[in-house]
XYZ file of C-alpha atoms in Angstrom:
780
model
C 44.304 154.515 274.356
C 42.713 157.345 276.414
C 38.944 157.854 276.688
C 38.948 160.841 274.269
C 41.060 158.895 271.776
C 38.716 155.843 272.067
C 35.677 158.023 271.163
C 37.696 159.573 268.432
C 38.389 156.258 266.816
C 34.685 155.577 266.188
C 34.288 159.128 264.968
C 37.188 158.805 262.562
C 35.791 155.668 261.042
C 32.410 157.377 260.568
C 34.114 160.276 258.803
C 35.817 157.917 256.457
C 32.423 156.301 255.644
C 30.710 159.699 255.132
C 33.561 160.713 252.821
C 32.351 158.128 250.328
C 28.780 159.417 250.272
C 27.832 160.937 246.861
C 27.528 164.667 246.828
C 24.031 165.955 247.610
C 23.121 162.922 249.821
C 22.845 163.206 253.571
C 21.997 159.701 254.905
C 23.047 160.299 258.459
C 20.055 160.996 260.748
C 21.679 160.763 264.232
C 25.063 160.028 265.894
C 25.419 159.075 269.580
C 28.643 158.554 271.543
C 28.392 155.780 274.084
C 31.117 156.095 276.723
C 33.698 153.494 277.775
C 32.900 151.325 280.769
C 35.509 150.048 283.137
C 35.414 146.532 284.597
C 34.354 145.713 288.135
C 35.995 142.469 289.374
C 35.246 140.349 292.401
C 36.969 137.689 294.396
C 36.422 134.038 293.594
C 33.694 132.520 295.759
C 35.014 130.566 298.704
C 33.223 127.420 297.542
C 35.076 127.370 294.188
C 37.793 124.874 294.679
C 41.398 125.677 293.710
C 41.544 123.281 290.743
C 38.449 124.882 289.279
C 39.883 128.423 289.771
C 43.136 127.172 288.246
C 41.329 125.824 285.208
C 39.712 129.159 284.529
C 43.039 130.880 285.175
C 44.641 128.781 282.460
C 41.906 130.084 280.117
C 42.910 133.651 280.872
C 40.438 134.470 283.677
C 42.457 135.749 286.608
C 39.530 137.377 288.464
C 35.818 137.050 287.580
C 33.614 140.147 287.050
C 31.189 141.015 289.764
C 28.057 140.061 287.838
C 29.489 136.554 287.073
C 30.031 135.985 290.763
C 26.603 137.388 291.797
C 24.798 134.872 289.448
C 27.067 132.008 290.433
C 26.337 132.655 294.143
C 22.569 132.446 293.467
C 22.929 129.122 291.630
C 25.270 127.606 294.132
C 22.842 128.489 296.928
C 20.070 126.628 295.140
C 18.234 129.682 293.719
C 17.333 129.616 290.023
C 18.681 132.658 288.365
C 18.871 134.521 285.054
C 21.909 136.637 284.105
C 20.909 139.289 281.616
C 23.914 141.264 280.480
C 25.426 142.457 277.186
C 27.273 140.660 274.472
C 30.794 139.392 275.388
C 30.054 139.989 279.118
C 31.169 136.413 280.126
C 27.773 134.959 280.879
C 29.201 131.489 280.284
C 31.444 131.654 283.375
C 28.407 132.548 285.502
C 26.925 129.097 284.903
C 30.123 127.164 284.371
C 31.450 128.054 287.859
C 28.567 126.567 289.946
C 28.040 123.652 287.541
C 31.662 122.625 287.417
C 32.013 123.050 291.176
C 29.062 120.760 291.737
C 30.363 118.174 289.324
C 33.812 118.132 290.908
C 32.447 118.082 294.455
C 29.937 115.181 293.861
C 31.190 112.501 291.502
C 27.616 111.405 290.841
C 26.099 114.873 290.070
C 24.973 115.641 286.565
C 23.938 118.766 284.592
C 22.058 119.553 281.386
C 22.865 122.375 278.975
C 20.260 123.666 276.434
C 20.878 126.103 273.587
C 18.619 127.173 270.739
C 21.101 126.151 268.128
C 23.520 123.215 267.680
C 26.319 125.608 266.781
C 26.140 127.475 270.085
C 25.982 124.202 271.987
C 29.034 122.917 270.161
C 30.886 126.197 271.012
C 30.034 125.951 274.673
C 30.999 122.294 274.854
C 34.354 123.128 273.268
C 34.975 125.880 275.921
C 34.213 123.445 278.744
C 36.521 120.823 277.327
C 39.243 123.438 277.027
C 39.296 123.735 280.751
C 40.895 120.308 280.789
C 38.828 118.786 283.645
C 38.217 115.256 282.411
C 36.122 114.335 285.387
C 33.259 116.475 283.977
C 32.695 114.042 281.213
C 30.976 116.712 279.068
C 29.356 115.408 275.892
C 27.138 116.457 273.074
C 23.734 114.730 272.514
C 21.959 116.154 269.378
C 20.936 115.128 265.968
C 24.594 114.919 264.778
C 25.687 112.531 267.635
C 26.472 109.114 266.123
C 24.201 106.359 267.234
C 27.151 104.465 268.625
C 28.010 107.349 270.949
C 24.494 107.956 272.240
C 24.574 104.852 274.479
C 27.827 106.086 276.055
C 26.359 109.621 276.669
C 23.239 108.181 278.352
C 25.336 105.920 280.584
C 28.385 107.931 281.450
C 28.190 111.637 280.455
C 27.771 114.057 283.433
C 27.267 117.300 281.573
C 25.094 116.797 278.521
C 24.922 119.549 275.858
C 21.776 119.444 273.756
C 18.916 121.510 272.334
C 15.196 121.680 272.878
C 14.458 119.591 269.813
C 16.537 116.687 271.049
C 15.300 117.048 274.626
C 11.741 116.823 273.275
C 12.196 113.934 270.817
C 15.295 112.063 272.007
C 15.520 112.350 275.837
C 12.134 112.793 277.550
C 10.280 110.085 275.577
C 12.874 107.497 276.691
C 13.601 108.976 280.241
C 13.877 105.482 281.665
C 17.108 105.012 279.740
C 18.347 108.256 281.396
C 17.336 107.228 284.917
C 20.789 107.661 286.480
C 21.284 111.009 284.796
C 17.909 112.368 285.952
C 18.321 111.034 289.522
C 21.478 113.077 289.980
C 20.522 116.220 287.981
C 21.616 119.304 289.809
C 21.505 122.042 287.222
C 19.708 122.873 283.971
C 21.367 125.704 281.954
C 19.231 127.530 279.407
C 21.537 129.599 277.201
C 20.449 132.544 275.033
C 16.936 132.314 276.610
C 15.851 135.525 274.906
C 15.746 133.508 271.649
C 12.746 131.518 272.983
C 9.817 133.678 271.960
C 6.510 133.346 270.108
C 5.355 129.823 269.304
C 8.787 128.284 269.684
C 9.184 129.936 273.079
C 5.784 128.732 274.180
C 6.667 125.124 273.219
C 9.976 125.410 275.159
C 8.298 126.776 278.228
C 6.062 123.703 278.308
C 9.001 121.465 277.434
C 10.849 122.691 280.532
C 7.799 121.886 282.702
C 7.935 118.398 281.285
C 11.601 118.197 282.051
C 11.078 119.253 285.710
C 8.233 116.660 286.025
C 10.462 113.835 284.797
C 13.340 114.911 287.050
C 11.031 114.901 290.043
C 9.966 111.357 289.272
C 13.584 110.359 289.870
C 13.814 112.501 293.026
C 15.688 115.487 291.554
C 14.750 119.154 291.640
C 17.346 120.943 289.549
C 18.334 124.587 289.802
C 17.790 126.534 286.603
C 20.473 128.972 285.402
C 19.384 131.029 282.377
C 21.543 133.315 280.308
C 20.013 136.131 278.314
C 20.790 139.249 276.375
C 19.780 142.422 278.082
C 15.913 142.312 278.145
C 13.185 144.098 279.968
C 12.120 142.387 283.232
C 14.376 139.343 282.823
C 13.209 137.749 286.091
C 9.598 137.628 284.883
C 10.520 136.332 281.448
C 12.812 133.658 282.876
C 10.124 132.608 285.411
C 7.510 132.328 282.656
C 9.885 130.280 280.457
C 11.254 127.929 283.095
C 8.195 127.658 285.362
C 10.355 128.312 288.494
C 10.901 131.554 290.357
C 14.100 133.214 289.095
C 16.255 135.895 290.558
C 17.853 138.352 288.092
C 21.401 139.635 287.783
C 21.372 142.606 285.366
C 24.262 144.978 286.266
C 26.936 144.429 283.593
C 30.356 144.771 285.200
C 32.439 143.740 282.194
C 34.591 146.317 280.433
C 33.382 147.922 277.198
C 35.064 150.218 274.744
C 33.519 153.495 273.666
C 31.153 153.244 270.725
C 30.001 155.716 268.097
C 26.469 154.721 267.045
C 25.201 156.162 263.759
C 21.682 155.895 262.292
C 21.688 155.869 258.495
C 18.774 156.253 256.024
C 19.536 155.401 252.362
C 18.289 158.065 249.954
C 15.332 157.762 247.552
C 16.482 156.839 244.063
C 15.530 159.136 241.240
C 15.651 156.588 238.397
C 13.901 153.584 239.993
C 10.153 153.250 240.671
C 8.528 150.543 242.779
C 4.985 149.235 242.912
C 2.378 151.732 241.536
C 5.254 154.146 240.714
C 6.145 154.604 244.397
C 9.647 155.929 245.091
C 12.241 153.389 246.260
C 15.249 153.825 248.476
C 18.621 152.471 247.743
C 18.577 149.009 249.345
C 20.160 148.564 252.760
C 22.230 145.729 251.343
C 23.776 147.908 248.627
C 24.450 150.701 251.154
C 26.002 148.254 253.557
C 28.311 146.858 250.844
C 29.692 150.271 250.267
C 30.077 151.068 254.007
C 31.750 147.675 254.508
C 34.215 148.397 251.622
C 35.074 151.836 253.035
C 35.756 150.407 256.503
C 37.951 147.559 255.066
C 40.002 150.238 253.162
C 40.589 151.869 256.567
C 41.818 148.546 258.002
C 38.836 148.225 260.371
C 37.796 144.732 261.202
C 34.058 144.868 260.414
C 31.100 142.592 260.696
C 27.931 143.410 258.737
C 24.649 141.766 259.771
C 22.201 141.276 256.866
C 18.679 139.812 257.193
C 18.857 137.055 254.600
C 21.467 134.487 253.461
C 21.280 135.768 249.881
C 21.505 139.350 251.117
C 24.655 138.498 253.059
C 26.279 137.025 250.049
C 25.283 139.914 247.798
C 26.646 142.380 250.333
C 30.007 140.604 250.424
C 30.063 140.405 246.681
C 29.295 144.118 246.388
C 32.011 145.023 248.859
C 34.510 142.874 247.010
C 33.524 144.506 243.695
C 34.225 147.976 245.202
C 37.463 146.849 246.774
C 38.802 145.241 243.607
C 38.802 148.667 242.001
C 41.035 150.012 244.777
C 43.252 147.101 245.681
C 42.681 143.530 244.382
C 44.316 142.177 247.573
C 41.707 143.828 249.720
C 38.798 142.052 247.885
C 40.114 138.692 249.118
C 39.861 139.897 252.802
C 36.001 140.046 252.682
C 33.831 136.941 253.130
C 30.187 135.925 253.532
C 29.079 133.769 256.501
C 25.931 131.825 256.710
C 24.264 129.089 258.751
C 25.246 125.604 257.823
C 29.001 126.089 258.058
C 30.926 123.212 259.564
C 32.466 123.849 262.986
C 35.975 123.890 261.531
C 34.831 126.457 258.921
C 33.434 128.670 261.636
C 36.663 128.294 263.740
C 38.675 129.312 260.652
C 36.512 132.344 260.094
C 36.793 133.404 263.772
C 40.582 132.990 263.698
C 40.842 134.887 260.360
C 38.887 137.878 261.725
C 40.788 137.830 264.999
C 44.189 137.825 263.250
C 43.246 140.436 260.719
C 43.610 138.060 257.766
C 39.933 138.776 257.156
C 38.861 142.444 257.600
C 35.209 142.230 256.559
C 32.471 139.688 256.969
C 28.864 139.888 255.871
C 26.648 137.578 257.934
C 23.162 136.538 258.633
C 22.017 136.318 262.310
C 23.912 133.049 262.380
C 26.884 134.948 263.930
C 24.563 136.583 266.469
C 24.551 133.552 268.733
C 27.396 131.233 269.749
C 30.415 132.433 267.825
C 33.377 133.878 269.638
C 33.814 137.058 267.710
C 33.894 140.337 269.696
C 36.086 143.331 270.073
C 35.704 144.367 266.378
C 36.385 147.863 265.069
C 32.987 148.211 263.460
C 29.549 146.585 263.126
C 27.073 147.491 260.431
C 23.436 146.353 260.979
C 21.548 146.237 257.699
C 17.936 146.506 258.661
C 16.388 146.192 262.129
C 16.873 142.583 263.239
C 13.393 142.371 264.835
C 14.123 143.079 268.468
C 16.220 145.576 270.453
C 17.754 142.644 272.208
C 19.042 141.306 268.870
C 20.170 144.818 267.809
C 22.297 145.231 270.849
C 23.529 141.627 270.641
C 24.838 142.427 267.206
C 26.119 145.912 268.040
C 27.906 144.415 271.051
C 30.362 142.608 268.786
C 32.075 145.981 268.344
C 34.400 147.521 270.826
C 37.284 146.399 273.027
C 38.243 147.895 276.399
C 40.284 151.018 275.881
C 39.545 151.136 272.198
C 36.749 152.935 270.301
C 34.470 151.388 267.737
C 31.650 152.257 265.201
C 28.087 150.829 264.930
C 26.092 151.832 261.900
C 22.409 150.994 261.687
C 21.283 151.131 257.993
C 17.514 151.414 257.622
C 15.711 149.120 255.210
C 12.777 150.423 253.088
C 10.361 149.619 255.918
C 8.019 151.526 258.227
C 9.777 150.337 261.392
C 13.306 151.114 260.179
C 12.061 154.556 259.005
C 10.650 155.244 262.531
C 13.808 154.119 264.275
C 16.270 156.243 262.271
C 14.041 159.375 262.814
C 13.421 158.622 266.526
C 16.815 157.746 267.966
C 15.530 157.385 271.488
C 13.557 154.369 270.422
C 16.835 152.567 269.766
C 19.178 154.237 272.207
C 17.032 155.034 275.280
C 14.022 152.711 275.128
C 14.059 149.787 277.612
C 14.617 146.539 275.786
C 11.413 144.597 275.235
C 10.429 141.510 277.215
C 10.173 138.266 275.294
C 6.603 137.243 274.250
C 5.480 133.699 274.970
C 2.035 132.226 275.482
C 2.256 128.748 277.039
C -1.500 128.748 277.523
C -2.137 128.712 273.796
C -4.347 125.581 273.275
C -2.734 124.816 269.914
C 0.661 124.537 271.760
C -0.652 123.185 275.077
C -2.610 120.223 273.642
C 0.263 118.482 271.915
C 2.519 119.287 274.817
C 0.101 117.637 277.242
C -0.207 114.655 274.971
C 3.607 114.307 275.059
C 3.639 114.739 278.855
C 1.042 112.057 279.317
C 3.004 109.649 277.041
C 6.100 110.215 279.307
C 4.210 109.871 282.619
C 0.485 109.753 283.358
C -0.838 113.272 284.227
C -2.315 113.748 287.614
C -4.351 116.698 289.028
C -1.337 117.609 291.243
C 0.894 118.291 288.222
C -1.670 120.358 286.186
C -1.018 123.779 287.826
C 2.439 123.806 286.340
C 0.797 123.799 282.830
C -1.527 126.755 283.496
C -5.115 127.475 284.168
C -6.268 126.176 280.791
C -4.713 122.741 281.146
C -7.870 121.005 282.514
C -10.141 122.250 279.642
C -7.511 121.135 277.024
C -7.251 117.677 278.693
C -11.054 117.315 278.520
C -10.868 118.001 274.764
C -8.049 115.423 274.333
C -10.194 112.901 276.181
C -13.163 113.654 273.976
C -10.934 113.218 270.884
C -9.737 109.807 272.127
C -6.138 111.062 272.357
C -6.038 110.499 276.132
C -8.010 108.298 278.549
C -9.244 109.511 281.875
C -8.891 107.138 284.839
C -9.343 107.727 288.524
C -5.600 108.311 289.021
C -5.225 110.685 286.112
C -4.879 110.973 282.237
C -3.126 108.364 280.258
C -1.768 108.128 276.689
C -3.739 105.595 274.700
C -1.446 104.678 271.755
C 1.544 102.483 271.427
C 3.075 105.114 269.245
C 4.518 108.133 271.042
C 3.321 111.573 269.843
C 6.658 113.385 270.105
C 7.772 113.073 266.452
C 4.439 114.527 265.266
C 4.861 117.650 267.402
C 7.059 120.309 265.823
C 8.189 122.666 268.542
C 9.588 125.217 266.147
C 6.420 125.505 264.094
C 2.719 125.530 264.424
C 2.073 121.786 264.069
C 0.652 119.711 261.345
C 2.362 117.609 258.644
C 5.316 119.494 257.208
C 5.804 120.188 253.564
C 9.031 118.626 252.372
C 11.201 120.771 250.060
C 12.967 118.319 247.675
C 15.481 118.878 244.876
C 13.789 117.272 241.918
C 17.016 116.084 240.103
C 18.649 114.399 243.071
C 15.700 113.584 245.357
C 17.581 115.232 248.216
C 15.393 116.783 250.898
C 16.597 120.303 251.630
C 14.162 121.134 254.439
C 10.577 121.512 255.547
C 8.059 124.287 255.888
C 4.858 124.567 257.916
C 1.758 123.882 255.898
C 0.295 127.173 256.993
C 3.085 129.084 255.353
C 3.735 126.725 252.363
C 1.545 128.643 249.847
C 3.405 131.888 250.699
C 6.936 130.493 250.778
C 7.229 127.517 248.343
C 4.538 128.272 245.703
C 5.442 127.613 242.110
C 8.043 130.120 240.970
C 9.168 131.088 244.565
C 12.816 131.605 245.233
C 13.789 129.246 248.139
C 17.060 129.694 249.978
C 18.814 126.829 251.745
C 22.169 127.303 253.446
C 23.145 130.082 251.120
C 22.118 128.206 247.933
C 19.204 129.548 245.898
C 16.519 127.317 244.419
C 13.396 128.014 242.418
C 10.230 126.015 243.127
C 8.880 123.933 240.175
C 5.759 122.582 241.786
C 3.922 122.657 245.126
C 1.788 119.586 245.776
C -0.122 120.180 248.946
C -1.839 116.814 248.912
C 1.349 114.882 248.941
C 3.151 117.397 251.110
C 5.925 118.051 248.561
C 7.553 121.121 247.056
C 9.878 120.241 244.146
C 12.772 122.698 243.397
C 15.701 123.119 241.117
C 19.005 125.000 241.820
C 18.992 128.455 240.244
C 20.428 131.831 241.205
C 18.095 134.367 239.605
C 18.635 138.150 239.775
C 15.248 138.618 241.359
C 13.544 137.680 244.611
C 9.904 136.806 245.088
C 7.300 138.009 247.500
C 3.745 136.557 247.765
C 0.470 138.420 247.249
C -2.268 137.425 249.601
C -5.942 138.290 249.970
C -7.318 138.051 253.489
C -10.751 138.004 255.056
C -11.381 137.947 258.818
C -14.348 136.954 261.069
C -14.692 137.677 264.788
C -15.246 134.512 266.780
C -15.226 136.011 270.231
C -14.269 139.180 272.105
C -11.998 138.888 275.131
C -11.855 142.564 276.023
C -13.831 145.529 274.628
C -13.429 149.207 275.514
C -15.351 152.105 274.126
C -13.876 155.545 273.955
C -16.173 158.547 273.302
C -15.106 161.461 271.149
C -16.760 164.519 269.770
C -18.988 163.313 266.952
C -18.625 159.582 267.551
C -16.663 156.875 269.211
C -13.627 154.536 268.945
C -13.898 150.937 270.087
C -10.831 148.782 270.926
C -11.040 144.986 271.169
C -8.893 141.937 271.811
C -10.408 138.611 270.741
C -10.355 135.398 268.756
C -10.767 135.488 265.053
C -10.804 133.213 261.911
C -8.518 134.504 259.234
C -9.123 133.167 255.750
C -6.266 133.855 253.371
C -5.401 132.871 249.775
C -2.113 133.521 247.950
C -3.224 134.874 244.581
C 0.142 135.717 243.046
C 3.630 136.844 243.551
C 5.972 139.749 242.630
C 9.466 139.357 241.134
C 11.610 142.159 242.410
C 15.184 143.214 241.606
C 17.625 143.912 244.454
C 17.186 147.628 243.710
C 13.511 147.327 244.641
C 12.261 147.689 241.071
C 9.261 145.325 240.391
C 9.662 143.128 237.315
C 6.203 141.707 237.123
C 3.292 140.198 239.034
C 2.482 136.519 238.279
C -0.948 135.097 239.219
C -1.328 131.757 241.212
C -4.183 129.398 241.758
C -3.883 128.138 245.322
C -6.461 127.008 247.863
C -7.739 129.152 250.771
C -6.291 128.587 254.280
C -8.193 129.317 257.490
C -6.366 130.192 260.711
C -8.015 130.557 264.128
C -5.904 133.027 266.073
C -6.000 136.146 268.214
C -6.287 139.776 267.014
C -6.426 143.289 268.290
C -8.730 145.608 266.379
C -10.225 149.112 266.563
C -13.353 150.529 265.031
C -14.093 154.161 264.271
C -17.653 155.442 263.798
C -17.988 156.726 260.298
C -19.120 160.184 261.437
C -15.932 160.579 263.347
C -13.832 159.820 260.281
C -15.694 162.034 257.870
C -16.177 164.850 260.329
C -19.933 164.814 260.201
C -21.515 165.817 263.493
C -18.311 167.253 264.894
C -18.142 170.484 262.895
C -14.585 169.552 261.819
C -13.156 168.724 258.424
C -12.707 164.965 257.985
C -11.966 162.405 255.279
C -14.017 162.231 252.123
C -15.980 158.955 252.298
C -14.094 157.744 249.136
C -10.802 158.188 250.898
C -11.758 156.055 253.959
C -10.714 152.597 252.528
C -7.300 153.780 251.479
C -6.695 155.639 254.732
C -7.583 152.541 256.842
C -5.546 150.331 254.547
C -2.466 152.468 254.884
C -2.854 152.772 258.611
C -3.123 148.870 258.883
C 0.000 148.380 256.826
C 2.096 150.822 258.824
C 0.781 149.410 262.154
C 1.906 145.910 261.194
C 5.322 147.338 260.345
C 5.646 149.014 263.749
C 4.302 146.263 266.051
C 7.732 144.497 266.278
C 8.894 147.590 268.203
C 6.543 146.590 271.001
C 6.291 142.804 270.671
C 9.230 140.529 269.954
C 8.014 139.488 266.492
C 8.770 139.970 262.841
C 6.224 141.598 260.511
C 5.898 138.210 258.837
C 4.649 136.722 262.159
C 1.545 138.966 262.054
C -1.043 140.094 259.504
C -3.842 142.491 259.169
C -7.186 143.408 257.523
C -8.845 146.738 257.117
C -12.326 147.515 255.843
C -14.617 150.533 255.559
C -17.464 148.357 256.819
C -16.836 145.090 258.511
C -19.867 142.785 258.849
C -19.127 141.760 262.465
C -18.478 145.262 263.735
C -20.713 147.252 261.473
C -18.081 150.037 261.231
C -14.767 150.905 259.661
C -12.313 148.551 261.272
C -8.606 147.769 261.345
C -7.454 144.364 262.534
C -3.964 143.144 263.307
C -3.676 139.393 264.026
C -1.124 136.802 265.040
C 0.057 134.533 262.177
C 0.092 131.394 264.352
C -2.803 129.114 265.356
C -4.153 130.158 268.690
C -1.934 133.164 268.747
C 1.611 133.705 269.952
C 1.069 136.640 272.267
C 1.844 139.350 269.712
C -1.750 140.695 269.436
C -2.053 140.671 273.165
C 1.106 142.782 273.478
C -0.155 145.221 270.749
C -3.414 145.617 272.706
C -1.549 146.327 275.949
C 0.693 148.898 274.206
C -1.971 150.315 271.808
C -1.389 154.043 272.399
C 2.440 154.067 272.065
C 2.190 151.606 269.188
C -0.341 153.702 267.168
C 1.611 156.848 268.194
C 4.814 155.460 266.703
C 2.890 154.354 263.624
C 1.559 157.860 262.996
C 5.014 159.363 263.520
C 6.617 156.876 261.123
C 4.205 157.777 258.326
C 4.535 161.523 258.905
C 8.333 161.387 259.026
C 8.640 159.672 255.572
C 9.722 162.161 252.936
C 7.768 160.440 250.106
C 4.843 162.340 248.643
C 2.069 159.756 248.704
C 3.258 156.482 250.232
C 6.200 154.040 249.732
C 7.610 150.902 251.277
C 9.221 153.005 253.963
C 5.822 154.047 255.348
C 2.492 152.463 254.141
C 3.250 149.997 251.311
C 3.433 146.334 252.433
C 5.607 143.687 250.691
C 2.831 141.121 251.095
C -0.328 143.053 250.240
C -2.621 140.935 248.103
C -4.419 144.037 246.876
C -1.303 145.388 245.104
C -1.020 148.148 247.668
C -4.210 149.754 246.471
C -5.945 151.751 247.609
C -3.558 153.574 249.913
C -3.913 157.065 251.311
C -0.833 158.225 253.234
C -2.329 161.556 254.478
C -5.582 159.809 255.323
C -3.704 157.232 257.459
C -2.286 160.086 259.555
C -5.794 161.553 259.879
C -7.181 158.113 260.994
C -4.503 157.474 263.542
C -4.775 161.132 264.883
C -8.574 160.610 265.297
C -8.143 157.233 267.084
C -5.357 158.489 269.338
C -7.314 161.646 270.290
C -10.224 159.411 271.426
C -7.923 156.950 273.224
C -6.178 159.722 275.189
C -9.201 161.902 275.801
């Protein structure tokens, strides 16, 4: 297919989708044509032995792409490297080539592979075994590995595939049993490293420092090879994550088909009202179901990414309902995909999509990582997935060399999505964000240092790897009796290792177990800090695609009892929040005519209480609000905040018209909500990772103040990123509010799904005025 025809393919699919739009609606806000890219190949490195090249050749790789060879050359030369290229760009070969060459050259050499999910690790292990090089002795070591096999893996495996959780709890605590493996460790592969962000990423960063420390005890100093989606400044992100200097390979030399990218905003509904009578848009899920059905009718192999498991199932169900009215046979060619599928189920789904047996799949982000599905005709992204890296990871599933494809981004009823569909350059031209981690967070560093000391006594020489704050945290651990200080260093004091009490994917503390009341089966766990918001009585809890309703939350016993139920509604908690300033790290005062604006970054104590929850239909309509009686929860974390002198807001002393004093609380409240919604554009977080407080007179500042804080103990780096990008962040916030077509505020601009005050008071126009005033002072 020629270049013009390839572009035309995506455009034709878009025309078919637009043909199904009801008369009078115009959901399309922007269309961009991304050109085809030809491949750039390179010769196999001279150090790659013929049997290794032949093994790749049997797998269909005749010549590697130039970026694969560039990354492999770094690794082979002993330089740690990160390869940051697009979806389906063959990043796996970039680390497989040096690792396999080392394992075949030296029969004693070993290698470790880490992935954020077990599914991805299983896929990569399968790919390595398919090369049919038995001397590699590649094996999995994760929570699913039978106990009888674990001894064999420790003793004989040369390339171990695992995940950070198992490295933390199953390998490093018993490193003596892995002595031979560590002594010969040549490479550590960290796959999909852009997934390690926030608190989880901070834990993994310190975990990798513990890994290097143990390897050095046995005389090894492994080379790190990291694979990432396209991100901003990958060398800095990889260096911060791994603790070693990393070179970066970023030029993607793989072929890519032309893509048509369409930005799509569902219309406001005339017959449905949301909270406080606010207008509601047609849901992204319902819109995606119709688009998916239209594309299937066209015979286009399509993957739709939906934010939740339930949403994916409803989208697939909606598409099948539409298709059954056209051709009952087509309805059977649409499926839902979720996390928790067995490997053979995932293989069957991949094969069904590749063969055309299945034409449409609605999936959660489970298909974003580690599933071999690419070269599709179309991808629909229902709601911004949280980061540009994830968006392009999902969009990258569409398109084959020489063939055009369509990507449709459908906005949710959300301030960030509203901004993106009205500012295409923020999606299409903006550099992809760097991952946010904060290994110096004392709430993360303290348990990690305790684990490190239990593995090997800590010495002054090893502290620099753990950051400038390590010594102060160690002093606190000694004072608490967790560690003992001796002349040679710091020692673990207990016979019981701390590793199983440290949850690297959460914020620590005893987890709340979610248990099915009838069977006694444990479905999962939630962090105590989020339990009141996620598993309160009456909450809808989703587990591997199955819906449950919580009967009782017992915080004292750490138990949430649930029963299986599939209600028509979803739940969202209502929370009241108070905030106290504990300390200010940075404070800047900006003068303006008639007053001043102060911007601060600091430590705060956030006291929150879930006071009720809303039951909401998929359309967005609110059924009711149900009160709850739950205890307060206090979180010490970091926040960014700004204050505005009252005269500046009301116009007194400036000679200009300002807000009426009675409008100030609603204006600040609306500006806070929208700013929380837009922060994920500048920090790799979800709006549920952060929170905020606004008040017309805060006791600690003495002024009208808007706070935005991290939702994790000690902070996860999100408030710091917001502080660093304050002007573009608030500028985007103001534009998102102004662009929304609603008259007085709605979920697309200033309403928040978790506001404990019932989204009252809110003043949409006042929020624009507040942000304009603040930005004028900041840019003066």
